[in-house]
Amino acid sequence: MIAIPLVALVVGFTAVYLFLPAIPAEWGVYVSVAVLAGLDALIGGLRARLEGVFDEAVFLSGFFVNMVLATVLAYLGDKLGVEMYLAVVVALGIRIFTNLGRVRGLLIRARVERRA
Amino acid sequence: MPRTGVPGFWRGTLRQSEAGMNTGWRSGQRWMAAMAGVCLVLGALLGVQVRSQQQRGATESGRRAQALVGGLLTGARIQVENQQAEIERLREQVSRYEKEAADEKGMTRLMKEELQNYRVALGLMPVRGPGIELTLGDSTMRAGDTFGGQEVYVIHDWDLVQIANELWAAGAEAVALNGQRLVAGSAIVCSARLIEVNGVAISSPFTFLAIGDKANLMSALNIRDGSLDRLRVLQFQVKITPRDDIVIPALAVSPKYKLAQPVTKETSK
């Protein structure tokens, strides 16, 4: 079952990689922060699942809203001459690491409990 | 349901299954669908990013690296080839001189040919050939915008010097700026609010014409962080067009040498 999201990831990547033209260089940073926001939501969702509080509505809305928000912040920062994307990268980076740590802890605990 | 390393993970959640609240297969499928959807979008975004980065690498830094490495590798070989060709040419010239020195007519024809070459090199004759046209218009930004005062948004003499330099470095054989042929002694200087080339005042928009290898000239001008890149950031209207036939005019005023004396074998002693 873990294969399904992985397959989806590969399909999405391949489809765009093969069939879509490259985007202008100035958009690069926006796509980067969007990817980071998406990754954060994904790992947040995993953690919620493991903690038993997963909810599709929260997960999906979080994914899209955070992605848009991160991009808009980065864009606004550009317009204002403040490198806001750095704030986005730092904030999301910390969250991703925290959540990954929790996921790891939960998985190890589950394994230990199963052995016991 | 196939077992994964973690019991209860894919079917439900740890706490829920412990508490007997496992929402079961249906919720498991829905959660998987949500994950798959998110992964699809994420994958697509990664695809966009990787693709664009690769393209960028190939077009800019890659081209520069390629030019550098290629230049290093082939530079020596080309030099050897050039020198061999030069030796061949000189040898041929000597034999032709020897052969044609006999009759005066042949001699004058040879001298005429040679003179022609020097006239081209000195910019005394108009030349034509393939190359590029580069126009630089005013910036759409004004004083007070983002980067500073008005002096930032006008093209300076040093901008034009840098571009001319880059054109020569990329192997341009003849260059003109707003109709003024650029030669060894051409100066591009600021004079009051105008720019002077060869002592003639010119003003925006500036048009460079350069005869040379089109691809080489284009990539040299478009190099990342090159002078054009910097001008583009300031929103100057930069336009480069490759052309198959460019005519570059002759130098309007031929150079005069009053003080410099040629050194020949006799005078150098």
Short mmCIF file of C-alpha atoms in Angstrom, two decimals:
data_model
loop_
_atom_site.label_atom_id
_atom_site.label_comp_id
_atom_site.label_asym_id
_atom_site.label_seq_id
_atom_site.Cartn_x
_atom_site.Cartn_y
_atom_site.Cartn_z
CA MET A 1 0.00 0.00 0.00
CA ILE A 2 2.90 2.32 0.66
CA ALA A 3 3.61 1.94 -3.04
CA ILE A 4 0.55 3.94 -4.14
CA PRO A 5 1.72 7.39 -2.99
CA LEU A 6 5.20 6.61 -4.27
CA VAL A 7 3.81 5.64 -7.66
CA ALA A 8 1.73 8.84 -7.67
CA LEU A 9 4.88 10.83 -6.90
CA VAL A 10 6.79 9.23 -9.75
CA VAL A 11 3.86 9.60 -12.17
CA GLY A 12 3.44 13.28 -11.34
CA PHE A 13 7.16 13.90 -11.70
CA THR A 14 7.52 12.02 -14.95
CA ALA A 15 4.44 13.54 -16.57
CA VAL A 16 5.58 17.09 -15.92
CA TYR A 17 9.23 16.38 -16.55
CA LEU A 18 8.55 14.87 -19.95
CA PHE A 19 5.68 16.90 -21.28
CA LEU A 20 5.81 20.39 -19.81
CA PRO A 21 8.17 23.14 -20.92
CA ALA A 22 10.56 24.71 -18.44
CA ILE A 23 9.29 27.70 -16.49
CA PRO A 24 11.01 31.10 -16.37
CA ALA A 25 14.00 31.39 -14.04
CA GLU A 26 12.29 33.97 -11.81
CA TRP A 27 9.63 31.43 -10.80
CA GLY A 28 12.19 28.94 -9.52
CA VAL A 29 12.17 30.21 -5.98
CA TYR A 30 8.37 30.15 -5.82
CA VAL A 31 8.19 26.55 -6.94
CA SER A 32 10.87 25.70 -4.39
CA VAL A 33 8.91 27.13 -1.47
CA ALA A 34 5.73 25.49 -2.80
CA VAL A 35 7.52 22.13 -2.87
CA LEU A 36 8.75 22.70 0.66
CA ALA A 37 5.26 23.58 1.87
CA GLY A 38 3.87 20.47 0.18
CA LEU A 39 6.53 18.30 1.78
CA ASP A 40 5.75 19.82 5.15
CA ALA A 41 2.04 19.04 4.74
CA LEU A 42 2.82 15.49 3.61
CA ILE A 43 4.96 14.72 6.64
CA GLY A 44 2.50 16.50 8.91
CA GLY A 45 -0.18 14.19 7.49
CA LEU A 46 1.92 11.12 8.22
CA ARG A 47 2.43 12.25 11.76
CA ALA A 48 -1.29 12.95 12.22
CA ARG A 49 -2.07 9.50 10.86
CA LEU A 50 0.27 7.88 13.34
CA GLU A 51 -1.13 9.90 16.19
CA GLY A 52 -4.65 8.96 15.18
CA VAL A 53 -5.84 12.46 14.44
CA PHE A 54 -5.68 12.31 10.64
CA ASP A 55 -8.43 14.09 8.77
CA GLU A 56 -8.60 14.35 4.98
CA ALA A 57 -10.15 17.80 4.98
CA VAL A 58 -7.48 19.19 7.29
CA PHE A 59 -4.74 17.41 5.39
CA LEU A 60 -5.79 18.44 1.89
CA SER A 61 -6.69 22.02 2.82
CA GLY A 62 -3.43 22.33 4.70
CA PHE A 63 -1.50 21.06 1.72
CA PHE A 64 -2.96 23.47 -0.80
CA VAL A 65 -3.42 26.49 1.44
CA ASN A 66 0.11 26.27 2.84
CA MET A 67 1.53 25.86 -0.62
CA VAL A 68 -0.28 28.96 -1.89
CA LEU A 69 0.58 30.87 1.26
CA ALA A 70 4.27 30.04 1.03
CA THR A 71 4.34 31.12 -2.62
CA VAL A 72 2.43 34.33 -1.93
CA LEU A 73 4.74 35.19 0.96
CA ALA A 74 7.80 34.65 -1.19
CA TYR A 75 6.28 36.76 -3.97
CA LEU A 76 5.28 39.57 -1.59
CA GLY A 77 8.77 39.51 -0.14
CA ASP A 78 10.18 39.99 -3.63
CA LYS A 79 7.88 42.91 -4.28
CA LEU A 80 8.78 44.53 -0.94
CA GLY A 81 12.49 43.88 -1.33
CA VAL A 82 12.58 41.61 1.75
CA GLU A 83 13.77 38.06 1.25
CA MET A 84 10.63 36.55 2.74
CA TYR A 85 11.25 33.20 1.11
CA LEU A 86 14.04 32.71 3.61
CA ALA A 87 11.51 32.98 6.44
CA VAL A 88 9.32 30.42 4.65
CA VAL A 89 12.24 28.06 4.10
CA VAL A 90 13.40 28.29 7.72
CA ALA A 91 9.93 27.92 9.24
CA LEU A 92 8.98 24.98 7.01
CA GLY A 93 12.39 23.38 7.39
CA ILE A 94 12.11 23.34 11.16
CA ARG A 95 8.58 21.92 10.97
CA ILE A 96 9.62 19.20 8.56
CA PHE A 97 12.43 18.09 10.85
CA THR A 98 10.25 18.21 13.95
CA ASN A 99 7.51 16.16 12.28
CA LEU A 100 9.98 13.69 10.83
CA GLY A 101 11.38 13.23 14.32
CA ARG A 102 7.92 12.52 15.71
CA VAL A 103 7.12 10.09 12.88
CA ARG A 104 10.37 8.27 13.50
CA GLY A 105 9.65 8.07 17.23
CA LEU A 106 6.15 6.74 16.67
CA LEU A 107 7.30 4.13 14.16
CA ILE A 108 10.02 2.88 16.49
CA ARG A 109 7.58 2.74 19.39
CA ALA A 110 5.12 0.74 17.29
CA ARG A 111 7.86 -1.70 16.38
CA VAL A 112 8.93 -2.13 19.98
CA GLU A 113 5.34 -2.67 21.07
CA ARG A 114 4.86 -5.29 18.37
CA ARG A 115 7.93 -7.20 19.48
CA ALA A 116 6.91 -7.08 23.10
CA MET B 1 -4.20 -6.20 3.58
CA PRO B 2 -0.49 -6.88 3.13
CA ARG B 3 1.57 -6.46 6.23
CA THR B 4 4.08 -3.70 6.41
CA GLY B 5 6.80 -3.38 8.97
CA VAL B 6 4.51 -1.47 11.21
CA PRO B 7 1.27 -3.08 12.36
CA GLY B 8 -1.73 -0.87 12.29
CA PHE B 9 0.01 1.90 10.43
CA TRP B 10 -1.57 1.47 7.04
CA ARG B 11 -4.83 -0.02 8.29
CA GLY B 12 -5.55 2.51 10.95
CA THR B 13 -3.70 4.37 13.58
CA LEU B 14 -1.81 3.20 16.58
CA ARG B 15 -4.01 4.76 19.18
CA GLN B 16 -7.20 4.05 17.36
CA SER B 17 -6.45 0.39 16.98
CA GLU B 18 -5.34 0.20 20.56
CA ALA B 19 -8.57 1.78 21.67
CA GLY B 20 -10.56 -0.45 19.35
CA MET B 21 -11.63 2.59 17.36
CA ASN B 22 -10.10 1.42 14.11
CA THR B 23 -12.04 3.13 11.39
CA GLY B 24 -11.18 0.26 9.11
CA TRP B 25 -10.64 -0.32 5.44
CA ARG B 26 -12.75 2.50 4.05
CA SER B 27 -10.92 5.19 5.93
CA GLY B 28 -7.66 3.48 5.07
CA GLN B 29 -8.50 3.81 1.39
CA ARG B 30 -9.51 7.41 1.74
CA TRP B 31 -6.36 8.33 3.55
CA MET B 32 -4.33 6.58 0.92
CA ALA B 33 -6.19 8.47 -1.83
CA ALA B 34 -5.44 11.78 -0.12
CA MET B 35 -1.79 10.85 0.25
CA ALA B 36 -1.61 9.75 -3.38
CA GLY B 37 -3.21 12.97 -4.59
CA VAL B 38 -0.81 15.08 -2.57
CA CYS B 39 2.14 13.03 -3.79
CA LEU B 40 0.99 13.48 -7.38
CA VAL B 41 0.96 17.27 -7.04
CA LEU B 42 4.27 17.25 -5.16
CA GLY B 43 5.83 15.07 -7.81
CA ALA B 44 4.58 17.41 -10.52
CA LEU B 45 6.09 20.41 -8.74
CA LEU B 46 9.40 18.60 -8.35
CA GLY B 47 9.23 17.77 -12.04
CA VAL B 48 8.77 21.43 -12.92
CA GLN B 49 11.66 22.45 -10.73
CA VAL B 50 14.12 19.80 -11.82
CA ARG B 51 13.28 20.33 -15.47
CA SER B 52 13.68 24.08 -15.32
CA GLN B 53 16.89 23.83 -13.33
CA GLN B 54 18.35 21.45 -15.88
CA GLN B 55 17.31 23.66 -18.74
CA ARG B 56 18.81 26.68 -17.03
CA GLY B 57 22.00 24.83 -16.31
CA ALA B 58 22.25 23.76 -19.89
CA THR B 59 21.61 27.19 -21.30
CA GLU B 60 23.65 29.41 -19.03
CA SER B 61 26.20 28.08 -16.61
CA GLY B 62 26.56 24.97 -18.70
CA ARG B 63 27.30 26.95 -21.77
CA ARG B 64 29.89 28.95 -19.90
CA ALA B 65 31.52 25.85 -18.43
CA GLN B 66 31.42 24.22 -21.83
CA ALA B 67 32.99 27.25 -23.40
CA LEU B 68 35.70 27.30 -20.74
CA VAL B 69 36.56 23.63 -20.82
CA GLY B 70 36.21 23.45 -24.57
CA GLY B 71 38.36 26.53 -24.89
CA LEU B 72 41.07 25.07 -22.68
CA LEU B 73 41.04 21.76 -24.47
CA THR B 74 40.99 23.03 -27.99
CA GLY B 75 42.85 26.27 -27.42
CA ALA B 76 46.29 24.74 -27.65
CA ARG B 77 45.40 22.65 -30.67
CA ILE B 78 43.86 25.59 -32.46
CA GLN B 79 46.92 27.66 -31.72
CA VAL B 80 49.16 25.03 -33.23
CA GLU B 81 46.89 24.75 -36.24
CA ASN B 82 46.79 28.50 -36.66
CA GLN B 83 50.52 28.76 -36.49
CA GLN B 84 50.95 25.99 -38.98
CA ALA B 85 48.51 27.74 -41.27
CA GLU B 86 50.41 30.97 -40.74
CA ILE B 87 53.70 29.30 -41.63
CA GLU B 88 52.08 27.84 -44.71
CA ARG B 89 50.69 31.23 -45.67
CA LEU B 90 53.99 33.01 -45.22
CA ARG B 91 55.82 30.36 -47.16
CA GLU B 92 53.33 30.69 -49.96
CA GLN B 93 53.63 34.46 -49.85
CA VAL B 94 57.39 34.28 -50.10
CA SER B 95 57.21 31.99 -53.10
CA ARG B 96 54.59 34.22 -54.71
CA TYR B 97 56.69 37.29 -54.11
CA GLU B 98 59.66 35.55 -55.60
CA LYS B 99 57.69 34.41 -58.57
CA GLU B 100 55.90 37.69 -59.24
CA ALA B 101 58.71 40.01 -58.33
CA ALA B 102 59.85 39.43 -61.86
CA ASP B 103 57.06 41.49 -63.42
CA GLU B 104 55.96 44.78 -61.89
CA LYS B 105 52.27 44.20 -62.62
CA GLY B 106 52.11 41.13 -60.36
CA MET B 107 53.86 43.02 -57.61
CA THR B 108 51.37 45.88 -57.55
CA ARG B 109 48.48 43.41 -57.54
CA LEU B 110 49.95 41.64 -54.52
CA MET B 111 50.50 44.86 -52.68
CA LYS B 112 46.94 45.92 -53.41
CA GLU B 113 45.62 42.69 -51.90
CA GLU B 114 47.68 43.15 -48.79
CA LEU B 115 46.62 46.73 -48.49
CA GLN B 116 43.01 45.58 -48.67
CA ASN B 117 43.51 43.32 -45.63
CA TYR B 118 45.02 46.11 -43.60
CA ARG B 119 42.25 48.46 -44.59
CA VAL B 120 39.68 46.00 -43.24
CA ALA B 121 41.62 45.52 -40.03
CA LEU B 122 41.96 49.27 -39.55
CA GLY B 123 38.28 49.85 -40.27
CA LEU B 124 38.99 51.84 -43.40
CA MET B 125 36.57 49.75 -45.48
CA PRO B 126 32.97 48.77 -44.83
CA VAL B 127 32.55 45.04 -44.26
CA ARG B 128 29.62 42.66 -44.34
CA GLY B 129 28.87 39.21 -42.97
CA PRO B 130 26.76 37.25 -40.48
CA GLY B 131 26.53 38.40 -36.89
CA ILE B 132 24.24 39.94 -34.34
CA GLU B 133 22.42 43.16 -33.66
CA LEU B 134 22.10 44.31 -30.07
CA THR B 135 19.87 47.20 -29.08
CA LEU B 136 19.86 48.79 -25.65
CA GLY B 137 16.86 50.94 -24.84
CA ASP B 138 16.19 53.02 -21.75
CA SER B 139 15.13 51.38 -18.54
CA THR B 140 11.42 51.32 -17.82
CA MET B 141 12.28 52.13 -14.22
CA ARG B 142 12.66 55.67 -12.95
CA ALA B 143 14.54 57.46 -10.19
CA GLY B 144 13.39 56.27 -6.81
CA ASP B 145 12.45 52.78 -8.00
CA THR B 146 13.97 49.92 -6.02
CA PHE B 147 17.64 50.44 -6.79
CA GLY B 148 18.32 54.13 -6.45
CA GLY B 149 18.46 57.44 -8.26
CA GLN B 150 18.34 58.30 -11.93
CA GLU B 151 22.04 57.57 -12.48
CA VAL B 152 21.26 53.87 -12.04
CA TYR B 153 18.69 53.84 -14.85
CA VAL B 154 20.73 55.36 -17.66
CA ILE B 155 23.29 53.57 -19.78
CA HIS B 156 26.82 54.71 -19.03
CA ASP B 157 29.93 54.72 -21.14
CA TRP B 158 31.39 51.85 -19.11
CA ASP B 159 28.35 49.67 -19.87
CA LEU B 160 29.06 50.08 -23.57
CA VAL B 161 32.80 49.49 -23.06
CA GLN B 162 32.03 46.24 -21.24
CA ILE B 163 29.70 45.06 -24.00
CA ALA B 164 32.21 45.94 -26.72
CA ASN B 165 34.82 44.07 -24.72
CA GLU B 166 32.60 41.01 -24.48
CA LEU B 167 31.95 41.12 -28.22
CA TRP B 168 35.68 41.21 -29.00
CA ALA B 169 36.33 38.45 -26.49
CA ALA B 170 33.69 36.30 -28.19
CA GLY B 171 35.54 36.62 -31.48
CA ALA B 172 33.74 39.50 -33.19
CA GLU B 173 35.61 40.47 -36.34
CA ALA B 174 34.07 43.89 -36.79
CA VAL B 175 31.94 45.93 -34.42
CA ALA B 176 30.02 49.16 -34.81
CA LEU B 177 28.18 51.19 -32.20
CA ASN B 178 25.42 53.48 -33.50
CA GLY B 179 27.08 53.53 -36.90
CA GLN B 180 30.56 54.19 -35.53
CA ARG B 181 33.07 51.50 -36.41
CA LEU B 182 35.00 50.32 -33.38
CA VAL B 183 38.69 49.81 -33.98
CA ALA B 184 41.81 49.50 -31.85
CA GLY B 185 41.94 53.19 -31.05
CA SER B 186 38.20 53.77 -30.58
CA ALA B 187 37.35 55.41 -27.29
CA ILE B 188 33.90 55.23 -25.71
CA VAL B 189 33.70 58.06 -23.21
CA CYS B 190 31.14 60.09 -21.36
CA SER B 191 30.90 63.69 -22.47
CA ALA B 192 28.42 65.82 -20.56
CA ARG B 193 25.10 63.97 -20.86
CA LEU B 194 26.03 62.20 -24.07
CA ILE B 195 28.42 59.43 -24.98
CA GLU B 196 31.19 59.93 -27.48
CA VAL B 197 32.51 57.23 -29.77
CA ASN B 198 35.38 58.04 -32.10
CA GLY B 199 34.75 61.65 -31.12
CA VAL B 200 31.14 61.53 -32.35
CA ALA B 201 28.33 62.07 -29.84
CA ILE B 202 25.68 59.35 -29.69
CA SER B 203 22.66 58.81 -27.46
CA SER B 204 20.14 56.15 -26.46
CA PRO B 205 18.98 53.78 -27.92
CA PHE B 206 22.37 52.20 -28.51
CA THR B 207 22.78 49.66 -31.28
CA PHE B 208 25.76 47.37 -31.55
CA LEU B 209 26.40 45.55 -34.82
CA ALA B 210 28.94 42.76 -34.68
CA ILE B 211 30.16 40.40 -37.36
CA GLY B 212 31.23 37.04 -36.02
CA ASP B 213 29.99 33.60 -35.08
CA LYS B 214 26.33 34.19 -34.19
CA ALA B 215 26.05 31.46 -31.55
CA ASN B 216 29.30 32.48 -29.88
CA LEU B 217 28.33 36.12 -29.74
CA MET B 218 24.84 35.37 -28.40
CA SER B 219 26.04 33.10 -25.64
CA ALA B 220 28.84 35.44 -24.65
CA LEU B 221 26.37 38.31 -24.30
CA ASN B 222 23.83 36.20 -22.44
CA ILE B 223 26.30 34.83 -19.92
CA ARG B 224 24.90 34.67 -16.39
CA ASP B 225 25.83 37.76 -14.36
CA GLY B 226 27.34 39.30 -17.49
CA SER B 227 26.89 42.99 -18.19
CA LEU B 228 23.63 42.40 -20.09
CA ASP B 229 22.23 40.35 -17.22
CA ARG B 230 22.89 43.26 -14.93
CA LEU B 231 21.22 45.68 -17.32
CA ARG B 232 18.20 43.38 -17.60
CA VAL B 233 17.79 43.38 -13.82
CA LEU B 234 17.50 47.16 -14.03
CA GLN B 235 14.87 46.61 -16.75
CA PHE B 236 16.77 48.12 -19.64
CA GLN B 237 15.24 47.10 -22.95
CA VAL B 238 17.85 44.66 -24.20
CA LYS B 239 17.29 42.97 -27.55
CA ILE B 240 19.70 40.67 -29.35
CA THR B 241 18.91 39.46 -32.85
CA PRO B 242 21.09 37.17 -34.94
CA ARG B 243 21.39 38.38 -38.55
CA ASP B 244 22.72 36.70 -41.63
CA ASP B 245 23.85 39.85 -43.33
CA ILE B 246 25.22 42.78 -41.42
CA VAL B 247 26.96 45.71 -43.02
CA ILE B 248 29.40 47.56 -40.82
CA PRO B 249 30.51 50.97 -42.05
CA ALA B 250 34.06 52.17 -42.37
CA LEU B 251 35.69 54.41 -39.85
CA ALA B 252 34.51 57.96 -40.56
CA VAL B 253 37.85 59.59 -39.83
CA SER B 254 40.95 57.55 -40.55
CA PRO B 255 43.52 57.51 -37.74
CA LYS B 256 46.48 59.83 -38.08
CA TYR B 257 49.91 59.09 -36.72
CA LYS B 258 51.92 62.22 -36.00
CA LEU B 259 54.23 61.11 -33.23
CA ALA B 260 54.42 57.36 -33.51
CA GLN B 261 57.13 56.28 -35.90
CA PRO B 262 57.31 52.78 -37.30
CA VAL B 263 60.25 50.74 -36.02
CA THR B 264 62.08 48.95 -38.78
CA LYS B 265 65.27 47.00 -38.59
CA GLU B 266 67.28 50.07 -39.49
CA THR B 267 65.65 52.48 -37.00
CA SER B 268 65.66 50.03 -34.11
CA LYS B 269 69.40 49.83 -34.11
#
